[in-house]
C-alpha cells in the first residue's frame, strides 16, 4: 500500500486522555528527594528460559519459591518465544525494613510483554504490555522482622503475542511431523521490528513516607506576558494534610507559590519552553516543588517531590501547527529503541550519542515509533527542546481478528497508562494511538472510533508513504506526481494540517551505483531529494512537518526482504552516517534558517564539530 495513516492528535491546552482517571494511582518518576530514596537493580540477573514442551515447567515446579540456582542451571539470554525467568537477590537498608513510617515500592520500568512478579516467593503483581512501568507497594513483605533486609525478586516474562495483545500477533503450529518436530510453532508478527523480550529498562526500589504525594498533573498557558501553571495534586495515606507548592526558575529563584491540592500559579514575564532552534535558550524549565505535611497513625510525616515544568501552548489551525502562538514545522525523524548487543535495553551512552546526532542534523522532533520510549528519553527531550509525538504500541493491527472487544479494552488501558506516565512532559505535543491500522476493515471502524478521535476528528493528519520503494519501485521520476496527488487529496478531504510522518528508502552502507539503483546510498539520497521538492511546495501551505524513516538502521525478524534488519536509517545501526545524513542535515538547517524564527541560533553554535565520537 502506497500510503497509510498514523492515528494521532495534538495535546491541546488542558485536554488529556479522559479515561486516565480510571487508573488507580499515579505514576510519578522515582526521584530522590529529602523524603525519598531509590535503589537501582541494574546489572546481572540470574536468568533461565523455560524450554519445556508447554513452556510452563516454571509454574508447575514453582521456580519462584526458592532461588533459581536450586532448581537448575541458569542460562545466558537466547532468542526465545515463551516464558523466561529473572531473579535478583537484594539487601535492603535497615531503615527501609525497620521504619514503619517508610513505604517501600518495587517498580519495573518495562517488561515485554506479560510479567508476573514474586517477592520472596509471594505473588505480588502482574502486568500486561511492554514499554510502560508498573509497580507495587511491598512494605508488608519487607517489614516483617530482623531478617527482612534480605529480598529475592523473581520475574517471569512472556513475549508471546496474540490477537488480543498490543501489538498483536498469532501463533502458528506446524503439524507436519515429517518436516517439523512435534509441537513446533512459530510466532507471526505484523510489524517490522524485532520482538525483543525481557527486562528492557531499569528495575528499582524506592521509598516514600506512608502518607505521600501520589500524582501531579500540570497544564500550562500564557496570558499576555504571564505564564500560567495549573496544578492538581493527589495525596494518599492520610486525609489530614497540608500542601505547599513553589515554582522556581532555572536559577532556583522563587517566582510563584500556592497551597492546596489544586490551583493556578501566575508567572509575570515567564520564560517559555521553546523547541530546539526556535529560541536562543530553548527548552527553559522551571521546577515545581511540592511539600506535603500529613498526620498519620504513627505521627506527622513530610514528603517532597520536584517536577520539571515547561510553560508552553499548543494549538492547531486549518493549515498550521502553533507552539506558543508561532508556526512550528516538524523537521525530524522516526526512531527505534534499538542497537547492537543491547537490543532495546536502555543505555545512557547511546542516548547521549543519539541526541548529539539529532542536534547535528538540525532535527527538532521525533515520533516514538512504535511504542512509548523510556522516561529518561522524554526527560532529555524536555531538556534539549526536541518535540515528541508520543506513540502507543498500536502497531501491526492488520487482521480482522485483531479488532475485538478484548483488544479494544487493552488498547484503551495502554493509552491511559501512556498519558498517566507522560502527561507532564512539555516536549510532547501529540499523542499517537496507532500506526497504519487496517482502517479499511469493517471491524476496525468502531474500534478506532473508541480508541481515538480518528479522521475527521483528529487535529493533524499523519501520512506514511513510500513511493518508488514499495510501489513503482525504481521509478524515482514518479515521486513528485504521486506525492502531490497524495497531499492534495488528503487536504481536500479533511482540511487539516498534514505531517509526512514516514518516507524513505533502504541503503546498505558502502553500496554505490550510478545511475542510482535500489539499496545504494545514491538511491536513498535521490528518493529523499524527490520528496523534498514537493514538501518544499506544500510546507508553505498546509504541510506542517516531515519525519524521515528512519533515524538509524534497526533489527527485524529474519526475512528474504531484510538484510540483517531494516536499512532505511540515515545512520547505520552503529550510528555512522550514510550519504543521506548529510543531505538531511543541509536541508534541516536550511529550513530552520528560512523559517526565521524570532530567536533562531546560528548553525555554528550547535555541534558543528563531529558528533560521531
XYZ file of C-alpha atoms in Angstrom:
613
model
C 0.000 0.000 0.000
C 1.433 3.351 -1.006
C 0.132 5.401 1.857
C -1.279 4.813 5.296
C -2.098 6.984 8.242
C -0.903 7.081 11.808
C -3.852 7.999 14.042
C -2.721 11.000 16.093
C -3.934 14.181 17.710
C -2.361 17.234 19.293
C -2.094 17.783 23.046
C -4.134 20.982 23.140
C -4.285 23.087 26.281
C -5.576 21.224 29.355
C -7.041 18.384 27.278
C -5.866 14.971 28.457
C -6.969 11.426 27.754
C -10.204 11.459 29.729
C -10.137 7.823 30.837
C -6.801 8.266 32.605
C -8.719 8.937 35.811
C -9.893 5.326 35.746
C -6.424 4.086 36.663
C -5.628 3.592 40.314
C -2.883 5.922 41.480
C -0.249 7.990 39.771
C 2.995 7.014 38.084
C 5.426 9.757 39.075
C 9.013 9.142 38.035
C 11.007 7.906 41.069
C 13.213 10.848 42.065
C 15.419 11.162 45.114
C 14.253 13.946 47.418
C 14.747 14.737 51.122
C 11.928 12.254 51.829
C 12.553 9.668 49.088
C 15.334 7.204 48.291
C 15.875 4.842 45.358
C 17.937 1.719 44.810
C 18.507 0.667 41.202
C 18.789 -3.045 40.452
C 20.628 -2.682 37.144
C 23.287 -5.248 36.389
C 23.291 -9.020 36.148
C 20.204 -11.048 36.966
C 20.025 -14.816 37.223
C 18.198 -15.982 34.109
C 16.560 -19.142 32.831
C 14.381 -19.842 29.793
C 11.641 -22.454 30.068
C 12.359 -24.905 27.248
C 9.700 -27.409 28.304
C 7.146 -28.635 25.777
C 4.322 -26.472 27.152
C 6.630 -23.667 28.350
C 5.054 -23.899 31.825
C 7.506 -26.032 33.826
C 8.481 -22.951 35.853
C 4.932 -22.604 37.129
C 4.385 -26.330 37.612
C 7.598 -26.626 39.670
C 7.096 -23.205 41.311
C 10.523 -21.825 40.483
C 9.609 -18.602 42.295
C 9.511 -20.316 45.729
C 13.304 -20.696 46.023
C 16.414 -19.324 44.304
C 16.620 -20.303 40.636
C 20.049 -21.873 41.156
C 18.439 -24.519 43.379
C 16.090 -25.787 40.680
C 18.588 -25.993 37.825
C 21.207 -24.070 35.866
C 20.780 -20.502 34.712
C 21.404 -19.592 31.077
C 22.522 -16.655 29.010
C 19.688 -14.896 27.191
C 18.667 -16.701 23.967
C 16.266 -15.657 21.170
C 13.117 -17.185 22.594
C 9.298 -17.184 22.425
C 7.630 -18.104 25.693
C 8.339 -17.769 29.399
C 11.699 -16.647 30.728
C 12.618 -16.174 34.371
C 14.687 -13.459 36.041
C 15.842 -13.395 39.630
C 17.748 -10.911 41.792
C 18.675 -11.089 45.470
C 18.923 -7.722 47.216
C 19.994 -6.418 50.608
C 17.836 -3.505 51.761
C 18.994 -0.673 54.039
C 17.949 -1.357 57.616
C 15.887 1.836 57.850
C 13.711 0.627 54.948
C 12.771 -2.535 56.815
C 12.553 -1.213 60.396
C 10.934 2.222 59.994
C 7.188 1.579 59.717
C 6.601 5.153 58.522
C 8.539 4.276 55.353
C 6.774 2.851 52.321
C 8.849 0.581 50.020
C 7.859 0.275 46.351
C 9.098 -2.114 43.659
C 8.964 -0.595 40.166
C 9.649 -2.312 36.827
C 10.395 0.154 34.037
C 9.380 -2.211 31.225
C 8.877 -5.959 30.862
C 7.855 -7.198 27.443
C 5.177 -8.310 27.158
C 3.406 -10.104 30.070
C 5.002 -10.233 33.500
C 4.340 -11.887 36.860
C 6.367 -10.743 39.866
C 7.076 -12.551 43.142
C 8.816 -11.083 46.168
C 10.276 -13.731 48.491
C 8.029 -16.253 46.765
C 4.846 -14.215 47.273
C 2.797 -13.354 44.168
C 2.989 -9.554 44.155
C 1.797 -8.119 40.846
C 1.107 -8.814 37.185
C 1.207 -6.559 34.160
C 0.251 -6.980 30.521
C 2.009 -4.943 27.831
C 5.603 -3.866 27.361
C 7.195 -0.414 27.209
C 5.445 1.028 30.287
C 6.235 0.972 34.019
C 4.286 -0.841 36.727
C 4.840 -1.019 40.462
C 3.624 -2.355 43.788
C 3.913 -1.393 47.449
C 5.909 -4.235 49.037
C 6.239 -2.740 52.530
C 4.309 -5.599 54.158
C 6.726 -8.104 52.590
C 9.946 -6.439 53.733
C 8.975 -5.001 57.132
C 8.398 -8.351 58.825
C 11.310 -8.840 61.219
C 15.062 -8.673 61.788
C 15.916 -10.782 58.703
C 13.628 -8.877 56.354
C 16.514 -6.938 54.785
C 17.152 -9.926 52.501
C 14.926 -9.729 49.445
C 14.510 -12.071 46.488
C 12.712 -10.746 43.415
C 11.542 -13.209 40.759
C 10.038 -12.040 37.465
C 8.539 -14.371 34.850
C 8.110 -12.718 31.428
C 6.407 -13.964 28.278
C 6.874 -12.179 24.927
C 4.257 -14.245 23.084
C 1.930 -12.019 21.056
C -1.703 -12.991 20.490
C -4.707 -11.377 18.737
C -5.550 -9.527 21.973
C -2.092 -8.198 22.914
C -0.732 -4.817 21.876
C 0.992 -5.145 19.492
C -0.915 -8.241 18.338
C 0.378 -11.429 16.764
C -0.572 -15.027 16.078
C 0.936 -18.416 16.928
C 1.150 -20.883 14.029
C 1.628 -24.570 14.826
C 3.480 -26.684 12.255
C 1.660 -30.019 12.388
C 3.520 -31.756 9.557
C 5.767 -34.005 11.659
C 7.680 -35.110 8.568
C 9.166 -31.606 8.393
C 8.791 -30.247 11.956
C 9.223 -31.662 15.456
C 6.056 -32.424 17.400
C 4.597 -29.253 18.929
C 6.735 -26.951 16.781
C 5.316 -23.444 16.437
C 6.332 -20.034 15.176
C 5.346 -16.543 16.275
C 3.846 -14.467 13.453
C 4.074 -10.705 13.827
C 2.711 -7.952 11.608
C 5.177 -5.156 12.267
C 8.697 -4.532 11.042
C 10.918 -4.546 14.117
C 12.329 -7.324 16.271
C 10.112 -8.602 19.074
C 12.707 -8.331 21.842
C 11.709 -9.830 25.170
C 12.699 -9.424 28.787
C 13.562 -6.579 31.127
C 14.345 -3.695 28.813
C 14.526 -0.869 31.368
C 15.550 -0.459 34.981
C 14.039 -2.327 37.870
C 14.324 -0.327 41.063
C 13.161 0.026 44.623
C 12.210 3.392 46.046
C 10.701 4.746 49.228
C 8.155 7.345 50.252
C 6.588 8.159 53.604
C 3.362 6.257 54.356
C 1.472 9.462 53.539
C 2.780 10.618 50.209
C 2.334 12.674 47.054
C 0.791 10.164 44.682
C 0.340 12.165 41.481
C 0.766 15.627 39.998
C -0.934 16.892 36.847
C 0.274 20.141 35.279
C -1.113 22.098 32.348
C 0.213 25.456 31.211
C -0.949 28.512 29.337
C 0.001 32.074 28.501
C -1.986 35.210 29.304
C -0.455 38.385 27.874
C 3.160 38.264 29.143
C 2.407 35.965 32.069
C 2.758 32.203 32.152
C 0.059 30.129 33.823
C 0.806 26.855 35.591
C -2.298 24.911 36.603
C -1.626 22.093 39.037
C -3.629 19.248 40.523
C -2.136 17.033 43.235
C -3.385 13.786 44.734
C -2.289 12.522 48.131
C -2.570 9.030 49.581
C -2.121 7.656 53.091
C -3.798 10.479 55.005
C -6.838 12.732 54.916
C -5.245 15.246 57.271
C -2.590 17.116 55.342
C -1.338 20.428 54.015
C 0.338 21.080 50.663
C 2.771 23.855 49.815
C 3.603 24.479 46.155
C 6.537 26.574 44.942
C 7.652 27.329 41.399
C 11.379 28.015 40.969
C 13.155 29.288 37.859
C 16.331 27.809 36.372
C 18.399 29.928 38.781
C 16.491 28.430 41.717
C 14.647 31.684 42.449
C 11.056 31.609 43.666
C 8.663 33.016 41.047
C 5.265 31.829 42.331
C 3.761 29.826 45.163
C 0.443 28.317 46.221
C -1.249 25.874 48.568
C -3.769 23.066 48.366
C -4.464 20.192 46.012
C -5.201 22.398 43.017
C -4.562 25.922 41.896
C -3.016 28.235 39.345
C 0.391 29.856 39.566
C 0.886 33.081 37.610
C 4.400 33.907 36.407
C 4.840 37.502 35.164
C 7.360 37.735 32.311
C 7.553 33.960 32.092
C 10.265 32.337 30.016
C 8.551 29.906 27.698
C 9.557 26.387 26.706
C 10.627 26.662 23.052
C 11.669 23.867 20.705
C 15.272 23.466 19.620
C 16.365 26.131 17.085
C 13.322 28.286 17.854
C 14.911 30.367 20.607
C 18.357 31.401 21.797
C 17.589 29.485 25.019
C 15.300 26.617 24.071
C 13.701 24.184 26.496
C 13.522 26.505 29.501
C 12.389 24.530 32.528
C 11.005 25.636 35.855
C 10.855 23.376 38.924
C 7.560 22.757 40.688
C 8.358 21.877 44.304
C 5.585 20.200 46.264
C 5.808 19.709 50.022
C 3.319 17.548 51.906
C 2.875 17.667 55.688
C 0.491 14.969 56.901
C -0.777 13.383 60.105
C -0.687 9.570 60.302
C -1.333 6.992 62.997
C 2.424 6.928 63.602
C 2.714 10.702 63.858
C 3.460 13.567 61.444
C 5.334 12.878 58.200
C 6.593 15.031 55.332
C 7.007 14.231 51.653
C 8.714 16.219 48.910
C 8.589 15.957 45.137
C 10.051 18.170 42.405
C 8.599 18.159 38.894
C 10.257 19.911 35.914
C 7.748 22.204 34.205
C 7.904 23.861 30.798
C 5.429 26.663 30.108
C 4.154 26.423 26.540
C 0.988 26.316 24.478
C -0.012 24.104 21.545
C -2.712 24.996 19.020
C -3.709 23.828 15.563
C -5.391 25.785 12.790
C -6.655 24.654 9.407
C -3.140 24.830 7.984
C -0.680 25.455 10.826
C 0.728 23.835 13.949
C 1.436 26.503 16.582
C 3.718 26.350 19.600
C 3.484 29.451 21.791
C 1.437 31.049 19.043
C 4.209 30.698 16.446
C 4.084 28.370 13.404
C 6.115 25.238 14.045
C 7.406 22.914 11.320
C 8.412 19.382 12.332
C 11.724 18.541 10.660
C 12.875 15.376 12.299
C 12.990 11.589 12.368
C 11.306 8.401 13.407
C 13.379 6.287 15.771
C 13.553 2.873 17.388
C 14.977 1.856 20.736
C 17.462 -0.480 19.094
C 21.204 -1.011 18.925
C 23.839 -3.710 18.654
C 24.215 -6.126 21.584
C 21.805 -4.297 23.889
C 18.736 -4.662 21.602
C 16.063 -2.485 23.212
C 17.863 -2.324 26.559
C 18.169 1.238 27.857
C 21.699 2.640 27.578
C 22.777 6.142 28.662
C 25.841 6.492 26.362
C 23.714 5.510 23.367
C 21.028 8.005 24.351
C 23.532 10.853 24.617
C 25.041 9.923 21.260
C 21.622 9.867 19.601
C 20.788 13.316 20.931
C 24.128 14.659 19.700
C 23.277 13.286 16.253
C 19.764 14.751 16.346
C 21.124 18.201 17.115
C 23.850 17.836 14.496
C 21.167 17.032 11.924
C 19.170 20.085 12.926
C 16.252 17.802 13.826
C 13.686 19.389 16.120
C 11.286 16.460 16.557
C 10.784 12.708 16.509
C 7.988 10.169 16.858
C 8.367 7.351 19.387
C 7.694 4.745 16.723
C 6.051 2.407 17.535
C 5.760 2.320 21.331
C 6.412 4.596 24.331
C 10.137 5.162 24.895
C 11.936 5.153 28.227
C 11.090 8.000 30.594
C 14.716 9.138 30.507
C 14.398 9.724 26.744
C 11.471 12.079 27.278
C 13.349 13.881 30.043
C 16.176 14.514 27.561
C 13.651 15.869 25.066
C 12.334 18.264 27.711
C 15.878 19.440 28.436
C 17.003 19.843 24.818
C 13.793 21.067 23.196
C 13.175 18.056 20.957
C 9.443 17.919 20.199
C 7.802 14.485 20.558
C 4.867 12.652 19.022
C 4.247 10.030 21.719
C 3.012 6.750 20.227
C 1.465 3.737 21.948
C 2.236 0.157 20.784
C -0.786 0.168 18.432
C 1.184 -1.260 15.524
C 0.523 -4.351 13.438
C -3.275 -4.023 13.597
C -3.515 -5.766 10.255
C -6.086 -8.595 10.558
C -9.854 -8.513 11.246
C -9.478 -10.665 14.369
C -7.236 -8.036 15.962
C -10.152 -5.577 16.211
C -12.053 -7.335 19.002
C -13.546 -6.098 22.269
C -10.770 -7.549 24.440
C -8.144 -5.872 22.243
C -10.044 -2.587 22.423
C -10.109 -2.657 26.224
C -6.371 -3.420 26.290
C -5.703 -0.616 23.800
C -7.642 1.912 25.854
C -5.896 0.798 29.046
C -2.495 1.195 27.390
C -3.393 4.708 26.225
C -4.424 5.524 29.789
C -1.053 4.290 31.034
C 0.833 6.283 28.384
C -0.932 9.531 29.264
C -0.683 8.905 33.009
C 3.088 8.452 32.684
C 3.864 11.169 30.126
C 1.243 13.889 30.614
C 3.582 16.449 32.195
C 6.322 16.490 29.551
C 6.382 19.839 27.697
C 8.185 18.173 24.778
C 5.136 16.019 23.990
C 2.774 17.890 21.678
C 0.861 14.970 20.120
C -0.417 11.539 21.116
C -0.422 8.751 18.523
C -2.934 5.954 19.079
C -1.927 3.620 16.242
C 0.403 3.241 13.287
C -1.016 2.114 9.945
C -4.072 0.280 11.316
C -6.120 -1.582 8.705
C -8.835 1.056 8.961
C -10.492 -0.158 5.747
C -11.680 -3.315 7.527
C -15.287 -3.317 8.689
C -14.275 -4.464 12.165
C -11.869 -1.540 12.546
C -14.437 1.270 12.444
C -15.912 1.043 15.941
C -12.535 0.034 17.392
C -10.670 3.111 16.148
C -13.518 5.485 16.978
C -13.449 4.197 20.555
C -9.666 4.189 20.927
C -9.098 7.655 19.456
C -10.537 10.555 17.590
C -9.841 9.346 14.039
C -10.296 11.484 10.945
C -12.171 13.700 10.500
C -11.815 14.316 14.275
C -8.041 14.308 14.633
C -6.138 17.577 14.804
C -3.348 16.633 12.377
C -3.163 14.097 9.545
C -0.046 11.916 9.738
C 0.614 10.152 6.430
C 3.151 7.384 5.724
C 4.105 6.744 2.091
C 6.943 5.001 0.265
C 6.651 5.991 -3.374
C 9.273 4.388 -5.635
C 10.097 1.907 -2.893
C 7.170 -0.382 -2.094
C 5.206 0.893 -5.092
C 6.603 1.587 -8.564
C 9.971 0.629 -7.123
C 12.883 2.001 -9.032
C 10.850 4.757 -10.699
C 12.079 7.890 -8.980
C 10.530 10.026 -11.718
C 7.017 9.280 -10.379
C 7.523 10.542 -6.832
C 6.690 14.208 -7.349
C 3.448 13.462 -9.188
C 2.278 10.815 -6.711
C 3.242 12.770 -3.602
C 1.491 15.897 -4.887
C -1.664 13.858 -5.529
C -1.433 12.405 -2.010
C -1.225 15.782 -0.288
C -3.909 17.459 -2.362
C -6.295 14.541 -1.904
C -5.884 14.384 1.877
C -6.166 18.137 2.363
C -9.194 18.481 0.099
C -10.967 15.725 2.038
C -10.110 16.686 5.632
C -8.908 20.325 5.641
C -6.356 19.524 8.356
C -2.606 20.164 8.595
C -0.548 17.231 7.315
C 2.702 15.679 8.534
C 4.625 13.353 6.223
C 5.179 11.012 9.134
C 7.167 8.366 7.221
C 9.082 8.239 3.949
C 12.401 6.770 2.905
C 14.377 4.022 1.201
C 16.821 1.339 2.266
C 20.527 1.811 1.718
C 23.276 -0.642 2.579
C 26.251 1.446 3.609
C 29.044 1.264 1.043
C 26.763 0.233 -1.835
C 27.164 2.743 -4.691
C 25.776 2.848 -8.205
C 25.371 5.495 -10.902
C 22.660 5.808 -12.085
C 21.069 5.177 -8.676
C 19.789 1.663 -8.041
C 17.754 0.429 -5.104
C 19.636 -0.295 -1.860
C 22.509 2.037 -2.804
C 23.297 5.205 -0.908
C 22.684 7.148 -4.133
C 19.149 5.790 -4.493
C 18.249 6.638 -0.900
C 19.572 10.163 -1.364
C 17.812 10.650 -4.717
C 14.493 9.431 -3.341
C 14.679 11.901 -0.469
C 15.503 14.730 -2.868
C 12.382 13.982 -4.915
C 10.222 14.065 -1.788
C 11.808 17.321 -0.694
C 10.790 19.122 -3.890
C 7.112 18.551 -3.130
C 7.500 19.068 0.610
C 9.006 22.495 -0.087
C 5.957 23.407 -2.176
C 3.384 22.201 0.329
C 5.052 23.285 3.564
C 4.262 26.844 2.575
C 0.579 25.874 2.509
C -0.666 23.098 4.810
C 2.111 20.527 5.311
C 3.475 21.138 8.810
C 6.173 18.504 9.097
C 8.341 15.712 7.738
C 9.809 12.792 9.675
C 12.284 10.570 7.845
C 12.057 6.813 8.208
C 14.423 6.111 9.882
C 16.996 7.733 12.114
C 19.154 4.575 12.199
C 19.095 1.025 10.858
C 17.391 -1.425 13.206
C 16.871 -5.150 13.669
C 13.812 -7.007 12.335
C 12.647 -10.585 12.091
C 14.567 -12.613 9.535
C 13.061 -12.339 6.061
C 14.132 -12.531 2.399
C 13.209 -8.821 2.252
C 15.560 -7.816 5.065
C 19.367 -7.974 5.107
C 20.269 -8.054 8.805
C 17.362 -5.785 9.585
C 15.784 -2.658 8.134
C 18.322 -0.440 6.376
C 16.234 2.725 5.929
C 18.272 4.608 8.509
C 20.260 7.681 7.526
C 22.704 6.372 10.130
C 23.853 2.774 10.449
C 22.876 0.716 13.465
C 26.306 1.704 14.852
C 25.348 5.409 14.372
C 27.689 6.120 11.458
C 26.358 8.447 8.710
C 25.249 7.443 5.239
C 25.209 9.976 2.392
C 21.575 10.787 3.178
C 22.515 12.054 6.654
C 24.481 14.930 5.143
C 21.642 15.709 2.724
C 19.171 15.779 5.594
C 21.452 17.933 7.716
C 21.797 20.518 4.958
C 18.025 20.543 4.473
C 17.039 20.830 8.128
C 19.424 23.687 8.839
C 18.181 25.436 5.699
C 14.577 25.110 6.849
C 15.494 26.461 10.281
C 17.180 29.482 8.706
C 14.378 30.095 6.178
C 11.723 29.904 8.850
C 13.437 32.843 10.508
C 12.273 32.013 13.982
C 12.412 35.138 16.119
C 15.307 33.781 18.160
C 16.980 31.389 15.746
C 20.551 30.487 16.666
C 23.470 30.146 14.303
C 24.359 26.726 12.943
C 27.961 27.149 14.033
C 26.876 27.329 17.661
C 25.368 23.869 17.667
C 27.593 20.821 17.382
C 29.499 21.960 14.324
C 32.217 19.571 15.402
C 31.843 15.858 14.784
C 29.073 14.207 16.866
C 30.223 10.722 15.921
C 32.660 10.359 18.814
